[in-house]
mmCIF file of C-alpha atoms in Angstrom:
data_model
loop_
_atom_site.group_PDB
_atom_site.id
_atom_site.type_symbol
_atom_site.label_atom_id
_atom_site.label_comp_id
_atom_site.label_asym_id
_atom_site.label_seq_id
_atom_site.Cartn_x
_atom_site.Cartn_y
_atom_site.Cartn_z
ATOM 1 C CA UNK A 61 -70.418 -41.871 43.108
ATOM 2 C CA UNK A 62 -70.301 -39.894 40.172
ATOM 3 C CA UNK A 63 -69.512 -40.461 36.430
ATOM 4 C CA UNK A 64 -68.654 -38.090 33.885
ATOM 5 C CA UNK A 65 -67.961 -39.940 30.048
ATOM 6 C CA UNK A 66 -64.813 -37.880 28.807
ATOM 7 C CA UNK A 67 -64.949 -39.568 25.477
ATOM 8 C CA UNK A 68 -66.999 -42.659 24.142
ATOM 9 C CA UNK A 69 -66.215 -43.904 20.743
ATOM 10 C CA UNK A 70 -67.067 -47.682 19.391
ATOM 11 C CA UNK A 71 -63.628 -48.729 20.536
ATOM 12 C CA UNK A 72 -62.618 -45.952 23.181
ATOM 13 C CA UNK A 73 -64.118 -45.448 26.454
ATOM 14 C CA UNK A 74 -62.528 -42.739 28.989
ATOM 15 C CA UNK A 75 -64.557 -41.875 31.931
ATOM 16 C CA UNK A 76 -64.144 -39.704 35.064
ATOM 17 C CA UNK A 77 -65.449 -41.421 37.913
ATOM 18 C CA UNK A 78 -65.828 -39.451 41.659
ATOM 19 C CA UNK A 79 -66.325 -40.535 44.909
ATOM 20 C CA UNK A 80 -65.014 -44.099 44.255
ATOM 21 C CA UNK A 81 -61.889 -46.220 46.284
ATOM 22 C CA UNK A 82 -58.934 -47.416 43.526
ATOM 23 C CA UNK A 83 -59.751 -51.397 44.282
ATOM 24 C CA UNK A 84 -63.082 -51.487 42.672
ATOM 25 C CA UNK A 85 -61.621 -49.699 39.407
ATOM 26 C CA UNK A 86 -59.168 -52.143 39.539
ATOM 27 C CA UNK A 87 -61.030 -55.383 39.878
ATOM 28 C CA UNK A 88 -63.201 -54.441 37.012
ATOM 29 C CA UNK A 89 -59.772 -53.214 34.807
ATOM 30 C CA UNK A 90 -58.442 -57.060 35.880
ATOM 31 C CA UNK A 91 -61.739 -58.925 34.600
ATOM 32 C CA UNK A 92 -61.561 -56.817 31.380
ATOM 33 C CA UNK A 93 -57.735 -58.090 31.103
ATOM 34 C CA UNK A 94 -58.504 -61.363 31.932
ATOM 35 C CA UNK A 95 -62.314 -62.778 31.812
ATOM 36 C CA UNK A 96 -64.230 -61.065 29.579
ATOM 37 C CA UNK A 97 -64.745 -63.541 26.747
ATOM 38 C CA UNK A 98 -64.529 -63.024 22.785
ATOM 39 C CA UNK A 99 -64.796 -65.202 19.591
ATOM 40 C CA UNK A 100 -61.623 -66.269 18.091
ATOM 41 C CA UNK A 101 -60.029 -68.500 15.395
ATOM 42 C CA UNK A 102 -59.297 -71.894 17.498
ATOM 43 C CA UNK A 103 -59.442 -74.463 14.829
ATOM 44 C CA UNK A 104 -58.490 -74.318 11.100
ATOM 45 C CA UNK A 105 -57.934 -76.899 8.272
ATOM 46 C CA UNK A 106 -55.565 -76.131 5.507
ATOM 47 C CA UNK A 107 -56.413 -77.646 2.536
ATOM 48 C CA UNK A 108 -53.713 -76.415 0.388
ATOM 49 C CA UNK A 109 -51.385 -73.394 0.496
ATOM 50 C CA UNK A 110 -48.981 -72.526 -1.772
ATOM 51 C CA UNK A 111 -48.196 -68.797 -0.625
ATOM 52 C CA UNK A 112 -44.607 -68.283 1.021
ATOM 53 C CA UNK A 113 -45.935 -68.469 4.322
ATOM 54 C CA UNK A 114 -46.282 -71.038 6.471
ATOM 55 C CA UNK A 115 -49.272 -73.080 7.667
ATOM 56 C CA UNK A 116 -48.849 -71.898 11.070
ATOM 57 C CA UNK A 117 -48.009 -68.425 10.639
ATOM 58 C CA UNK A 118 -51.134 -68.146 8.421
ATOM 59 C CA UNK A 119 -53.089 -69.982 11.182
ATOM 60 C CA UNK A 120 -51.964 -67.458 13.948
ATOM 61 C CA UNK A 121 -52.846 -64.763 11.730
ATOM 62 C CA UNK A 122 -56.086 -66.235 11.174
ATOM 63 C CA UNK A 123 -56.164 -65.998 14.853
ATOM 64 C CA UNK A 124 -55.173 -62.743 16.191
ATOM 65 C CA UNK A 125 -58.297 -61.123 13.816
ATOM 66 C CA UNK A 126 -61.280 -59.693 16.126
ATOM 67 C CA UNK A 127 -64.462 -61.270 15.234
ATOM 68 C CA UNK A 128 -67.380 -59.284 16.146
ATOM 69 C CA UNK A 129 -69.253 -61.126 19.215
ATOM 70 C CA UNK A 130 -72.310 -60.954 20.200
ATOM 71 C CA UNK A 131 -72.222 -62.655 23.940
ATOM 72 C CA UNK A 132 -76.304 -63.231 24.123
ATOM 73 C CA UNK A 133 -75.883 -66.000 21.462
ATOM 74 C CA UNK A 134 -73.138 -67.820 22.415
ATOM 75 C CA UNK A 135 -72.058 -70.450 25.249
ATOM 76 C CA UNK A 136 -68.739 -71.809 25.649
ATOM 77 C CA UNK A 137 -68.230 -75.244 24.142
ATOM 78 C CA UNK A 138 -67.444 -77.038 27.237
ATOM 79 C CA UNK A 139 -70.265 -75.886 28.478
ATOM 80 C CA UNK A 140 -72.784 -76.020 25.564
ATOM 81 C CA UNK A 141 -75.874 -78.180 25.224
ATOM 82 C CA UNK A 142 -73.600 -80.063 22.656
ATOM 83 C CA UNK A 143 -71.131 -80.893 24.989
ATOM 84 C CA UNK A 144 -68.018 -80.221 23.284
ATOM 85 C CA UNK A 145 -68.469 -81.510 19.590
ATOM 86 C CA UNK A 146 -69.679 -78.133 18.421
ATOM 87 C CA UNK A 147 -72.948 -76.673 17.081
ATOM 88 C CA UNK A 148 -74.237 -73.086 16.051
ATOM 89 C CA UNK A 149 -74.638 -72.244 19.699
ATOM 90 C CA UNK A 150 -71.001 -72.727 20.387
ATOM 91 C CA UNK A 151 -69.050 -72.559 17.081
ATOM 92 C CA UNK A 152 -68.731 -69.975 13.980
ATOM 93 C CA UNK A 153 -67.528 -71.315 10.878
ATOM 94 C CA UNK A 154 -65.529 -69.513 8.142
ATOM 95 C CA UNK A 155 -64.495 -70.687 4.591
ATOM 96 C CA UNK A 156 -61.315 -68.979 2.454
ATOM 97 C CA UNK A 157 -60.428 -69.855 -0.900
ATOM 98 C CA UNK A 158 -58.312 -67.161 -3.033
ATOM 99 C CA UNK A 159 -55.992 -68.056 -6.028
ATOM 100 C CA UNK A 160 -55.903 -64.952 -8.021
ATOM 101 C CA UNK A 161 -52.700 -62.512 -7.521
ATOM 102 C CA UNK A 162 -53.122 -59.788 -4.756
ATOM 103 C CA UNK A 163 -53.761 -59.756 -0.780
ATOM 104 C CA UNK A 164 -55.454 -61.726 0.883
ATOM 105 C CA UNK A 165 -57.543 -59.908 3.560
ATOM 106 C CA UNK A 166 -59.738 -60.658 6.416
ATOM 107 C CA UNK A 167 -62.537 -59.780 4.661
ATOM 108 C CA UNK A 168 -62.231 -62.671 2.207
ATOM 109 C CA UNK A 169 -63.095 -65.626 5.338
ATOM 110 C CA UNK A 170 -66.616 -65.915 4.063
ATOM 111 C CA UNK A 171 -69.090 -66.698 6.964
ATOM 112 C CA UNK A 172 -71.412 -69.877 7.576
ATOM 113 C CA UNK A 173 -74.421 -67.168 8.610
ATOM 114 C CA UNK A 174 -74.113 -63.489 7.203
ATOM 115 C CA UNK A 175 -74.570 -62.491 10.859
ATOM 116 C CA UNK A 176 -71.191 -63.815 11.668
ATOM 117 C CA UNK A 177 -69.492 -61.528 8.939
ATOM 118 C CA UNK A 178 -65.751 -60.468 10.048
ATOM 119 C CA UNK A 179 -66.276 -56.082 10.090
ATOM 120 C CA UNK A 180 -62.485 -55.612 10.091
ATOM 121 C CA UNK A 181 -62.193 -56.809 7.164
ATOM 122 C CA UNK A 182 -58.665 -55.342 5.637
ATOM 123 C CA UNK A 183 -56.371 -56.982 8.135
ATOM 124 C CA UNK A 184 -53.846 -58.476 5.489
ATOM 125 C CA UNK A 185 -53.199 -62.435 6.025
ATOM 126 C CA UNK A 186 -51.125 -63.334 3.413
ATOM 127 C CA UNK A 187 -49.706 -61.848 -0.115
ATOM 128 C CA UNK A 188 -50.389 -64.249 -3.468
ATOM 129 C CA UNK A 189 -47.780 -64.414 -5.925
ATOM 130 C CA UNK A 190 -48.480 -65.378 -9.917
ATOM 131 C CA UNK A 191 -50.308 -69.103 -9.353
ATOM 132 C CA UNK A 192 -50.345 -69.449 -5.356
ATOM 133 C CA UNK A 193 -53.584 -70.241 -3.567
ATOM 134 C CA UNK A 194 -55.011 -70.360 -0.013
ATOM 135 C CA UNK A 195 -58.266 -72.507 0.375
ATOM 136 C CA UNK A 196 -58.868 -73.168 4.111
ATOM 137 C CA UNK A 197 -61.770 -73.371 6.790
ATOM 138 C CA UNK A 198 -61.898 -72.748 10.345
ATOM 139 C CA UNK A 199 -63.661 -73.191 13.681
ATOM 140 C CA UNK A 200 -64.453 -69.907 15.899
ATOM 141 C CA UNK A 201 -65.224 -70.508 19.561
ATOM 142 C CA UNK A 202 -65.463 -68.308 22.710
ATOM 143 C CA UNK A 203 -62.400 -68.276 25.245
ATOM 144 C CA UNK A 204 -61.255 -66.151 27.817
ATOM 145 C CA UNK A 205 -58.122 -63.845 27.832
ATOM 146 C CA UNK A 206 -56.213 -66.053 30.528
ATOM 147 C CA UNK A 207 -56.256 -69.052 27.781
ATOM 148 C CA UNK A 208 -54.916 -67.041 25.356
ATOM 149 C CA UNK A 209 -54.167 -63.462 24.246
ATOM 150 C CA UNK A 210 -56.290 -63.678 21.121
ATOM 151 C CA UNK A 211 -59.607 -63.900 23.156
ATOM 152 C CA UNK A 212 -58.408 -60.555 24.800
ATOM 153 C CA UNK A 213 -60.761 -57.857 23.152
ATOM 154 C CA UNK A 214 -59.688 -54.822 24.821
ATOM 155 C CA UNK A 215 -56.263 -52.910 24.752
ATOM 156 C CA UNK A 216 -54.623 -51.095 27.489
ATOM 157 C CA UNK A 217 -57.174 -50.443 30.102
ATOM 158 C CA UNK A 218 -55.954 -48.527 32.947
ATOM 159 C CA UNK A 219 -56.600 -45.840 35.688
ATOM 160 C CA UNK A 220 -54.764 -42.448 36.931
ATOM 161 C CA UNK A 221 -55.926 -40.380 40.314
ATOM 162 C CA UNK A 222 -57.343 -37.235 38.618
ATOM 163 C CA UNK A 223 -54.718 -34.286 39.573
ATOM 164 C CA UNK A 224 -55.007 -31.246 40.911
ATOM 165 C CA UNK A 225 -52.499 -28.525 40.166
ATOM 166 C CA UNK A 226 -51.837 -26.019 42.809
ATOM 167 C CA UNK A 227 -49.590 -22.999 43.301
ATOM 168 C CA UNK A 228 -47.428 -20.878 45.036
ATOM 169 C CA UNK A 229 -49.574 -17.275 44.586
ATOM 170 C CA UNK A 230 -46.932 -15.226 46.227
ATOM 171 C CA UNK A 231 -44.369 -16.324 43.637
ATOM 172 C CA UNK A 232 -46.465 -15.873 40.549
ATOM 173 C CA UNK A 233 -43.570 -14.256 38.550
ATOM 174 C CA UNK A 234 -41.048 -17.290 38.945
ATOM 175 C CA UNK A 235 -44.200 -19.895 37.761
ATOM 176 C CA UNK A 236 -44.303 -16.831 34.652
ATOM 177 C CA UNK A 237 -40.689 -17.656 33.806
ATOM 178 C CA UNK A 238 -41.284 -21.644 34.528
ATOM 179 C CA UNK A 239 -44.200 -21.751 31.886
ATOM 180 C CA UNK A 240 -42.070 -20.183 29.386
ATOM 181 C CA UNK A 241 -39.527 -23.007 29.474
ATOM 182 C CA UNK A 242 -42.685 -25.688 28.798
ATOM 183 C CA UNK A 243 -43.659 -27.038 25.563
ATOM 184 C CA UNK A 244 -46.523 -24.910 23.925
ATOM 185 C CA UNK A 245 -49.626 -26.037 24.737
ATOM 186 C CA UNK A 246 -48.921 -27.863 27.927
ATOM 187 C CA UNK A 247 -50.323 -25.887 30.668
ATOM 188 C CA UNK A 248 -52.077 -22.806 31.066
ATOM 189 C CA UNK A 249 -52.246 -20.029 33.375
ATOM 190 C CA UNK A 250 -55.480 -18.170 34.853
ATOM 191 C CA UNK A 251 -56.204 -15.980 37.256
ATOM 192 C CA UNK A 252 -53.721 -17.541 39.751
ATOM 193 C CA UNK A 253 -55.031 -21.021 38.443
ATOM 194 C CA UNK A 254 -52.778 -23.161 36.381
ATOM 195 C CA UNK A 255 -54.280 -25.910 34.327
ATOM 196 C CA UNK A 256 -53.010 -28.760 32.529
ATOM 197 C CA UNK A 257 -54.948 -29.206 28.422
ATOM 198 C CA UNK A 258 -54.270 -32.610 27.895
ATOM 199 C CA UNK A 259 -54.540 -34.754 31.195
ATOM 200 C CA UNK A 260 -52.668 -37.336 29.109
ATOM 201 C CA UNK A 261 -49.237 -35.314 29.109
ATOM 202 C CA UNK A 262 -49.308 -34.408 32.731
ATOM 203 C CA UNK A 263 -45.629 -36.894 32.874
ATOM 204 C CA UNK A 264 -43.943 -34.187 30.593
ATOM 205 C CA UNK A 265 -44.901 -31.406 33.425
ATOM 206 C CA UNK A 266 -43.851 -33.414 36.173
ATOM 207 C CA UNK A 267 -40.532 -34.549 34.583
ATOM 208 C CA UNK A 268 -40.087 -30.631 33.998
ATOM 209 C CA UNK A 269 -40.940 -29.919 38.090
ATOM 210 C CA UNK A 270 -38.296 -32.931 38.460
ATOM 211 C CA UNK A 271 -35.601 -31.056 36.562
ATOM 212 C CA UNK A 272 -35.783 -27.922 37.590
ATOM 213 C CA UNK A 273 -36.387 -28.726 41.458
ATOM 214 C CA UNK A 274 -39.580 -26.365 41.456
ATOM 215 C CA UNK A 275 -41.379 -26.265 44.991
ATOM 216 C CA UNK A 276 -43.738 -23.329 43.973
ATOM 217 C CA UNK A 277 -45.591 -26.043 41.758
ATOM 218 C CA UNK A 278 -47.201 -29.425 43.789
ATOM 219 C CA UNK A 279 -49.665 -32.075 42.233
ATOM 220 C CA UNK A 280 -51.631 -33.517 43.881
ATOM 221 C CA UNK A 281 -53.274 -36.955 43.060
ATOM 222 C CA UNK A 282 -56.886 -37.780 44.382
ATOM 223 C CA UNK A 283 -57.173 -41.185 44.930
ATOM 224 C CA UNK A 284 -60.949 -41.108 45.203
ATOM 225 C CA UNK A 285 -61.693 -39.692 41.536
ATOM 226 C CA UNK A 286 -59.934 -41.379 39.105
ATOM 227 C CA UNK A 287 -59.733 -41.321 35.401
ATOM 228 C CA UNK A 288 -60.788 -44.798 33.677
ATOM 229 C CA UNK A 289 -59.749 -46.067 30.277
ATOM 230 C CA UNK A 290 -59.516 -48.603 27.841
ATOM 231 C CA UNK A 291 -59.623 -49.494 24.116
ATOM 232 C CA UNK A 292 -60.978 -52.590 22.536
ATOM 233 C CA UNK A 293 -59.884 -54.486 19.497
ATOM 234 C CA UNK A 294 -63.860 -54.130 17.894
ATOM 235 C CA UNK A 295 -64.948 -57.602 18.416
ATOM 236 C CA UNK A 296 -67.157 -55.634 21.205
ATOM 237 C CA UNK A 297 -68.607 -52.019 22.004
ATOM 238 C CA UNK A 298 -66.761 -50.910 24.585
ATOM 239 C CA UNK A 299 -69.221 -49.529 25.948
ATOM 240 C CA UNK A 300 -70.896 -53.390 26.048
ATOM 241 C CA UNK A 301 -67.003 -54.411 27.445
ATOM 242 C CA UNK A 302 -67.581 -52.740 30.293
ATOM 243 C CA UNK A 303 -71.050 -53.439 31.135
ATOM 244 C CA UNK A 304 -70.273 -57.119 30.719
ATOM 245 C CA UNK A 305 -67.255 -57.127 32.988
ATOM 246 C CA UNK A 306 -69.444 -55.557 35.840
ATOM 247 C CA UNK A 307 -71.535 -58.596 35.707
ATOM 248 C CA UNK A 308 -68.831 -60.883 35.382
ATOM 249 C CA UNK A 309 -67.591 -59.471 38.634
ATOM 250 C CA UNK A 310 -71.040 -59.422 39.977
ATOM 251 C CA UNK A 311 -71.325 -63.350 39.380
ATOM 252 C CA UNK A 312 -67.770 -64.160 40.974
ATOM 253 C CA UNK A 313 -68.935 -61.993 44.697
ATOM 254 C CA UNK A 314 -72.512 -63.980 43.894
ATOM 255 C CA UNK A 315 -70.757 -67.271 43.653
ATOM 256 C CA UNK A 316 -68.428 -66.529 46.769
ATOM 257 C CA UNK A 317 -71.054 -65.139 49.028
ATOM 258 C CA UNK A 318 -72.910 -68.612 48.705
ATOM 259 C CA UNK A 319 -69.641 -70.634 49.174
ATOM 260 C CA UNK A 320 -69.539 -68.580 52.446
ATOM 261 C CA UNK A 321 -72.910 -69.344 53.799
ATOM 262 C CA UNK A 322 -72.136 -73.059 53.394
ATOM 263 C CA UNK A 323 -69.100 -72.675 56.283
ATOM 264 C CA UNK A 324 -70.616 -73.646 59.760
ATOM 265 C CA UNK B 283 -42.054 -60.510 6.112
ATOM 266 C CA UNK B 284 -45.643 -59.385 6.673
ATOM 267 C CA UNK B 285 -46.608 -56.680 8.716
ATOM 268 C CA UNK B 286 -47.568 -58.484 11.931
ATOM 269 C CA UNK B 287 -51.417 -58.229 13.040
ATOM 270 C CA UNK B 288 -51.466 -56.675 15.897
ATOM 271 C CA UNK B 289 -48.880 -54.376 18.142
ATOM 272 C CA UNK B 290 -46.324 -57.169 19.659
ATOM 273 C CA UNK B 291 -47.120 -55.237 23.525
ATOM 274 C CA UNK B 292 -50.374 -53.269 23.444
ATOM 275 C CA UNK B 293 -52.364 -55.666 21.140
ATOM 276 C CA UNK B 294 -54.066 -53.119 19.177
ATOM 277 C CA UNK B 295 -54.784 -54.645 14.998
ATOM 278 C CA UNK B 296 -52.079 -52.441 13.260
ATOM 279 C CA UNK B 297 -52.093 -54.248 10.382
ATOM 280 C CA UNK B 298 -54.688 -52.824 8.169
ATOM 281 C CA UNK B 299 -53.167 -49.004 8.131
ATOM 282 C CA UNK B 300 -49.661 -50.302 7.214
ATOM 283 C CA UNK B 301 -50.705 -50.642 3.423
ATOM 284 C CA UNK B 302 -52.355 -46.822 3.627
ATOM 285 C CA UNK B 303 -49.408 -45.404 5.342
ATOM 286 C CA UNK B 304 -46.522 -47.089 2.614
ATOM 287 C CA UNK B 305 -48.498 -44.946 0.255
ATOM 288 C CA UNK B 306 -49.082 -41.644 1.923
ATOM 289 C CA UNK B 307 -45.234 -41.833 3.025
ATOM 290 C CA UNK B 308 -44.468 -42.279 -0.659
ATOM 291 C CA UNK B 309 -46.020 -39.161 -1.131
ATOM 292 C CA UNK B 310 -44.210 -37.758 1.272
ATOM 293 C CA UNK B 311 -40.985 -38.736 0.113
ATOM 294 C CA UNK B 312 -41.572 -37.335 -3.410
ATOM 295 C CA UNK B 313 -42.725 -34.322 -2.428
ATOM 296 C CA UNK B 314 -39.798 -33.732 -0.412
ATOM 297 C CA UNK B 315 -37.004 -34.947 -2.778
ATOM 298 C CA UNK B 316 -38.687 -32.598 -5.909
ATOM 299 C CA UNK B 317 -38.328 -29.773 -3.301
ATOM 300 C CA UNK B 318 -41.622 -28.975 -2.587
ATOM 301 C CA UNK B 319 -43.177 -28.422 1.248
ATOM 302 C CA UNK B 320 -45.371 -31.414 1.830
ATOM 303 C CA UNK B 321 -48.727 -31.764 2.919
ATOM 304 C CA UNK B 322 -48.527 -33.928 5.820
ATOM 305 C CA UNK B 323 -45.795 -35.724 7.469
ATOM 306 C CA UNK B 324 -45.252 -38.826 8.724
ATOM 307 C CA UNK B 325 -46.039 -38.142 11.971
ATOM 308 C CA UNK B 326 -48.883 -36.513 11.164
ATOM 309 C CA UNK B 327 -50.340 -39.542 9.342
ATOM 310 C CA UNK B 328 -49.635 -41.889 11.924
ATOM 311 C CA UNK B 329 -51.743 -39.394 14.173
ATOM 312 C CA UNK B 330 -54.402 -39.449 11.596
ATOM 313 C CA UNK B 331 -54.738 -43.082 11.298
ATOM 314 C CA UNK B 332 -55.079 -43.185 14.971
ATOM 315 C CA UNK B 333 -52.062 -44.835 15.581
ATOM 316 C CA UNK B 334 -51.280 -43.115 19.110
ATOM 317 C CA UNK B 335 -49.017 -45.044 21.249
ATOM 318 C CA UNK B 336 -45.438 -45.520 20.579
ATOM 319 C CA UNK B 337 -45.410 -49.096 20.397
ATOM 320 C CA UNK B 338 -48.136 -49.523 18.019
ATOM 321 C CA UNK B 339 -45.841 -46.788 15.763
ATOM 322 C CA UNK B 340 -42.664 -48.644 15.498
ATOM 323 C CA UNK B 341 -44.498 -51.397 14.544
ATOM 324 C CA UNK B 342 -45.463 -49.455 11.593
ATOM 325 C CA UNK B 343 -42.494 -47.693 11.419
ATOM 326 C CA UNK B 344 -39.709 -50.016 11.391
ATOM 327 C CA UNK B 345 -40.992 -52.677 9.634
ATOM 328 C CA UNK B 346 -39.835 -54.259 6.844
ATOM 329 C CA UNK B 347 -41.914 -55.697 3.693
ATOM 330 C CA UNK B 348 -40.124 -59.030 2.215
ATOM 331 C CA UNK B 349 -42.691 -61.303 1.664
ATOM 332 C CA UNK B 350 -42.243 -60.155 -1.885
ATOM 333 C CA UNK B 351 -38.874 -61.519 -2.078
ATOM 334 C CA UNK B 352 -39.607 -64.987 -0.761
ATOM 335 C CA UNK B 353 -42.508 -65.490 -2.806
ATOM 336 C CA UNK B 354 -41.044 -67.881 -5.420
ATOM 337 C CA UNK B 355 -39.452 -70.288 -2.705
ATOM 338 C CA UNK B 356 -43.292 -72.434 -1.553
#
């Protein structure tokens, strides 16, 4: 096995992994979807609003913002020493009081512990209008995407068979006169070799080789090196996403392969 | 009302470029109806905010801002 990082950004990892088989990308793109936990807004107490919104529109709002986690410090409240009443272990606490015309952003949820501070902090909750106020608290605890989509911290992960374009070298001058029809920048031609620039767009070619009914052109899709991507939301690295959903995985064959040595 | 938080099917937060992009599309619509060639279009801002897919861009795109109008009704 092989990896090659294509591009690795805070909230961006794309990787080009060889030598692997498509069901082991695809258990670890299903635990990103679905185990790997994140803070979110659970609880929150509304002690007086007076904006046009509604308490529970402001309340989903409140919800839907990624809070930056830190999984070494935190247990799950069910699970915690505390069992289940909440403590700093298990639960982050936020206060918000605005009066004063303007926006109200995420920013403005002021943290029990500075640690804790919310980083995207100009997600817009609500809009104040001449004397309307907000004052409210709330409760953060960890989940797991399957509860709920707002403990889902990253976006779109998914996987494509790396392709391989090949050619027709005997009828060079009718791929000539095929490029030409392309969009600019799509594909290039060298030496006999034609390359796609942007892997991303590689759709748009084949919808052309639909059209047109081309059989000097073929792609062909390796199963065994595959492209891997995913964004998250910045309530984690994604680089940390990803390392974290290997050893969720890890735990679940750990946990079966004892439940199998108990059979007789 | 309010531009929604995140992208209704990818998830992505869209919400805190909306406010940037009203303004740079302002610009853009001055420029054009004084005559002028502008700068940057919308397109191009939407690619510079990093707003890639097109489901995260109509939520930008087609929304609507109202909350505004509602205000005085609590």
């Amino acid at each position: 096995m092989k990896i090659e990082v294509i591009d690795l950004k805070p909230k961006k990892l794309v990787i080009k992994i060889k030598d692997i088989e498509p069901y082991i990308v695809n258990s670890i793109r299903r635990i990103l979807i679905s185990e790997l936990p994140k803070l979110a807004i659970n609880d929150v107490v509304i002690y007086d609003n007076t904006s046009a919104l509604f308490d529970e529109i402001i309340a989903h709002r409140l919800g839907l913002i990624p809070i930056p986690t830190d999984l070494s410090l935190l247990n799950f409240r069910d699970k915690c020493v505390c069992k289940g009443k909440g403590c700093p272990s298990c639960t982050v606490r936020y206060t918000l009081s605005k009066e004063n015309e303007g926006t109200v952003h995420s920013g403005d949820l002021q943290p029990a512990e500075e640690s804790w501070a919310i980083t995207e902090d100009d997600i817009p909750i609500v809009e104040l209008y001449k004397d309307q106020r907000l004052i409210l608290e709330v409760e953060a605890i960890l989940g797991t995407p399957k509860t709920h989509a707002k403990w889902q911290s990253v976006i779109s992960p998914g996987y494509r068979f790396n392709p391989t374009i090949e050619i027709d070298k005997k009828r060079i001058n009718e791929i000539k006169d095929f490029i030409k029809d392309l969009p600019s920048n799509l594909v290039t031609l060298i030496n006999d070799k034609l390359e796609i620039n942007d892997i991303s767009k590689l759709p748009i070619l084949e919808s052309y080789i639909d059209q047109e009914k081309i059989d000097f052109i073929k792609i062909k899709k390796d199963p065994n090196n595959i492209i891997f991507s995913f964004e998250t939301d910045g309530s984690i690295d994604a680089n940390n996403a990803l390392l974290k959903s290997i050893e969720i995985l890890k735990e679940k064959y750990n946990e079966f392969g004892k439940l199998l040595k108990t059979i007789k | 009302m309010i531009i929604p938080v995140r992208c209704f099917s990818c998830g992505k937060v869209v919400s805190q470029v909306y406010e940037e992009f009203k303004v740079r599309c302002e610009e853009y619509q001055k420029v054009v109806k004084s005559g002028e060639k502008p700068t940057e279009t919308p397109k191009e801002i939407l690619d510079d905010l990093g707003v890639d897919r097109y489901c995260c861009r109509r939520m930008i795109i087609s929304h609507v801002d109202l909350l505004q109008e509602s205000a005085p009704y609590e």
